[in-house]
mmCIF file of C-alpha atoms in Angstrom:
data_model
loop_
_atom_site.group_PDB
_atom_site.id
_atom_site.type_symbol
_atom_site.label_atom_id
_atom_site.label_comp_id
_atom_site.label_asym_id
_atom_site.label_seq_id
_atom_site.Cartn_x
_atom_site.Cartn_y
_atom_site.Cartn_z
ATOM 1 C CA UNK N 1 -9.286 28.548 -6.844
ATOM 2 C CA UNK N 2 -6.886 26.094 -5.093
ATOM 3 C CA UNK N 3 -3.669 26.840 -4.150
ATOM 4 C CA UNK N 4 -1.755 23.651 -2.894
ATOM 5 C CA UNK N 5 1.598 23.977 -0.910
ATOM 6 C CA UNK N 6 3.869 20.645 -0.121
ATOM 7 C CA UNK N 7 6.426 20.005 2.286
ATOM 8 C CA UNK N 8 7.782 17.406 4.003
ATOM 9 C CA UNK N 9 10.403 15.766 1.109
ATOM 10 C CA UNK N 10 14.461 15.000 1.970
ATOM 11 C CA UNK N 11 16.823 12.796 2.492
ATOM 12 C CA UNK N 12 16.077 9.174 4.146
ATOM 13 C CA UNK N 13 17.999 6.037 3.953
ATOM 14 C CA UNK N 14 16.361 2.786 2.966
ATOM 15 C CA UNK N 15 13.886 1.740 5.330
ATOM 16 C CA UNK N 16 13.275 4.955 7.042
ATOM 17 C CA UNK N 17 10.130 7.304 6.695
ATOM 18 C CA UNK N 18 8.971 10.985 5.633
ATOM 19 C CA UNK N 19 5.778 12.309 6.031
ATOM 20 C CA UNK N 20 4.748 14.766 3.282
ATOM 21 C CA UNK N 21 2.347 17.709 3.802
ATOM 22 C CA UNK N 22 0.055 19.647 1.568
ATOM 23 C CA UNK N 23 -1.729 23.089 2.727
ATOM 24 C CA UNK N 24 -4.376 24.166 0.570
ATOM 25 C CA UNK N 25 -5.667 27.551 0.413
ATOM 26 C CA UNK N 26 -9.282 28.144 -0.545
ATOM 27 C CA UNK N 27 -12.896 27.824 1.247
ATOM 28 C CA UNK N 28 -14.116 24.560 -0.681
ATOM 29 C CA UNK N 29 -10.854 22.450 0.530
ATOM 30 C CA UNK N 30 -13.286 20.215 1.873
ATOM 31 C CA UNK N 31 -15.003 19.283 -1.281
ATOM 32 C CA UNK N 32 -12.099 18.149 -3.295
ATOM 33 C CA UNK N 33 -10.820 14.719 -3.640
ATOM 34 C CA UNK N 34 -7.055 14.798 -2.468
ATOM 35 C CA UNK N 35 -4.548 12.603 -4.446
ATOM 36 C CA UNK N 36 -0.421 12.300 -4.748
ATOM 37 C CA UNK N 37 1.373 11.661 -7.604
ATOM 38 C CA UNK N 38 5.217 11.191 -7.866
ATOM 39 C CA UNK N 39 7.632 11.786 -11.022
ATOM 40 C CA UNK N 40 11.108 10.422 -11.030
ATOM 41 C CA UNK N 41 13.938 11.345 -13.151
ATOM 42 C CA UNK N 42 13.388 10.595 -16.974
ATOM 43 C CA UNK N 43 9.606 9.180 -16.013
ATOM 44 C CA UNK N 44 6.047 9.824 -16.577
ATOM 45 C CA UNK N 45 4.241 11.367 -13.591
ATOM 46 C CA UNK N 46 2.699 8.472 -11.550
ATOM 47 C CA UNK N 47 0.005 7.812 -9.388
ATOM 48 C CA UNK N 48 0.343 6.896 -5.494
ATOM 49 C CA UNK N 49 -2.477 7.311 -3.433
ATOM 50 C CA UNK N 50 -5.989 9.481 -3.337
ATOM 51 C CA UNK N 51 -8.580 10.304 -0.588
ATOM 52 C CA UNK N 52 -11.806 11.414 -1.122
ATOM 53 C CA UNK N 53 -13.375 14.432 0.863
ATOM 54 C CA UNK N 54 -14.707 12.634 3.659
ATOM 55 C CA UNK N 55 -11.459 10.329 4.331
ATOM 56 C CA UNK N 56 -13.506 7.662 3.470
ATOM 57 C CA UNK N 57 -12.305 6.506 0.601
ATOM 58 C CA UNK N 58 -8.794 5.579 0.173
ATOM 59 C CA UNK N 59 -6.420 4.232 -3.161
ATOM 60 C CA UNK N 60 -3.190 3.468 -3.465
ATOM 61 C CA UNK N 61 -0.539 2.273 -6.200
ATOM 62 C CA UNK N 62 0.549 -1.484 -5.726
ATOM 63 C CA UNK N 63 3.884 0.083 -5.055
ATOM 64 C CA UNK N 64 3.178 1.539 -2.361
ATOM 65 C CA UNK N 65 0.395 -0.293 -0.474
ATOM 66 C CA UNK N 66 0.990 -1.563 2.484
ATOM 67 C CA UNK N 67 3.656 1.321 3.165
ATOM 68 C CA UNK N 68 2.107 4.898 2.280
ATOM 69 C CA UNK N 69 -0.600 6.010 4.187
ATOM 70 C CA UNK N 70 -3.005 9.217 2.613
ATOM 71 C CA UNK N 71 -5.049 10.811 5.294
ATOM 72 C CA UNK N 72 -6.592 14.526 5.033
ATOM 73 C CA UNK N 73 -7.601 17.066 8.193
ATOM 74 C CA UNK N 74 -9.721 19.093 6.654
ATOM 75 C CA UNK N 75 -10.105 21.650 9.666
ATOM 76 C CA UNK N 76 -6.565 22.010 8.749
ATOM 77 C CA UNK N 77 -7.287 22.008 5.449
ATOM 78 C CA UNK N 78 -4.062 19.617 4.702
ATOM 79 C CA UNK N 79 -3.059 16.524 3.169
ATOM 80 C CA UNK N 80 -0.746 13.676 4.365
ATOM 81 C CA UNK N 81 1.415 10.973 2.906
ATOM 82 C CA UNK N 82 2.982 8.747 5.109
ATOM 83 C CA UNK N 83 5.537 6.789 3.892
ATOM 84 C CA UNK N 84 7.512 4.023 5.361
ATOM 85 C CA UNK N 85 9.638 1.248 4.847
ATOM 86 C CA UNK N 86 10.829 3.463 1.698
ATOM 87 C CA UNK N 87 13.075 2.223 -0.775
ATOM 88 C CA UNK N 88 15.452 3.926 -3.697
ATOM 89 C CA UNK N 89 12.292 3.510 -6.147
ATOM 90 C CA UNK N 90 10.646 5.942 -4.149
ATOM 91 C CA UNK N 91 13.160 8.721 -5.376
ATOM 92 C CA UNK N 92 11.234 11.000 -7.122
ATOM 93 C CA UNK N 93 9.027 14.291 -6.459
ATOM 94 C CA UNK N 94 5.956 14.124 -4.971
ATOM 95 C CA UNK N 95 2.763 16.368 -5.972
ATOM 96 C CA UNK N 96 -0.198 17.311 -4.388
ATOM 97 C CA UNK N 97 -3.272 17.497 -6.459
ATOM 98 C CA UNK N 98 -7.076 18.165 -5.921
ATOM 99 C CA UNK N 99 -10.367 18.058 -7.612
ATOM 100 C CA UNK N 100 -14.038 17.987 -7.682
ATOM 101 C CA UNK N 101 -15.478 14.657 -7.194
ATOM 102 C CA UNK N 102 -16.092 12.738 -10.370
ATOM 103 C CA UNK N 103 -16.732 9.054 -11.929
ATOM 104 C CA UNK N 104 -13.421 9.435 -12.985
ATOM 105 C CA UNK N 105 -10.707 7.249 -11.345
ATOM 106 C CA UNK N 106 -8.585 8.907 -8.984
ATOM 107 C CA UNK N 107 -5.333 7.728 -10.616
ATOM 108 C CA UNK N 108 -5.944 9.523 -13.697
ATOM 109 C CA UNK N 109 -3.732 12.862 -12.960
ATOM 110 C CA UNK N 110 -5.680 14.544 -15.872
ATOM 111 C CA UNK N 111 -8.675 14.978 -14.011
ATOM 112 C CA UNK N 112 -6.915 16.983 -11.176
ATOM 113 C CA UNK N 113 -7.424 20.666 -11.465
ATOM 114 C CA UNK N 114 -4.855 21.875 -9.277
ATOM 115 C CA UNK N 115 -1.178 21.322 -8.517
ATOM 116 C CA UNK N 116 1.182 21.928 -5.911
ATOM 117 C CA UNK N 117 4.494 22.680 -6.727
ATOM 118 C CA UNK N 118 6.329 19.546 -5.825
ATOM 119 C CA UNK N 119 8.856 18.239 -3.216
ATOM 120 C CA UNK N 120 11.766 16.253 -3.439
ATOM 121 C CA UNK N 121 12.280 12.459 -1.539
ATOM 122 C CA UNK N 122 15.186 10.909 -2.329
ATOM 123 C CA UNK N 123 16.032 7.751 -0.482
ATOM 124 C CA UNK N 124 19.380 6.408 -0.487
ATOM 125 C CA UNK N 125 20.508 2.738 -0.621
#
């Protein structure tokens, strides 16, 4: 069992940055590919970035690349998202999710097993 805890989210004017955190609880932190999704008002959950357990491996949304950084610690067992150069699109909030490695991609938010609860980023024009 995962328990995943985000912070981080606010208020930030175009152009500015936030960086969002997610502590997980649980021994096998390690193991677990890492990934961020983001669900604005009256839309579908989307995906923005993953990492895989090693750090590795990193994906992004064509949104966002370029401008969000993932990275993990896993002595820390936490997740990062590093955004910059944000813009109102970016309103939404943000999720933390994790799961065991698999062939599946890491954009498909179905094959995450575990959710935080979300955080808010709005970013004001």
């Amino acid at each position: 069992q995962v328990q995943l805890v985000e912070s981080g989210g606010g208020l930030v004017q175009a152009g500015g940055s936030l960086r969002l955190s997610c502590a997980a609880s649980g021994r096998t932190f390690s193991s677990y590919t890492m990934g961020w999704f983001r669900q604005a008002l009256g839309n579908e959950r989307e995906f923005v970035a993953a990492i895989t357990w090693s750090g590795g491996d990193t994906y992004y949304a064509d949104s966002v690349k370029g401008r969000f950084t993932i990275s993990r610690d896993n002595n820390k067992s936490t997740v990062y998202l590093q955004m910059n150069s944000l813009k109102p699109e970016d309103t939404a909030v943000y999720y933390c999710a994790a799961r065991s490695p698999t062939v599946v991609g890491p954009a498909y938010s179905k094959s995450y097993t575990y959710w935080g609860q979300g955080t808010q980023v709005t970013v004001s024009s």
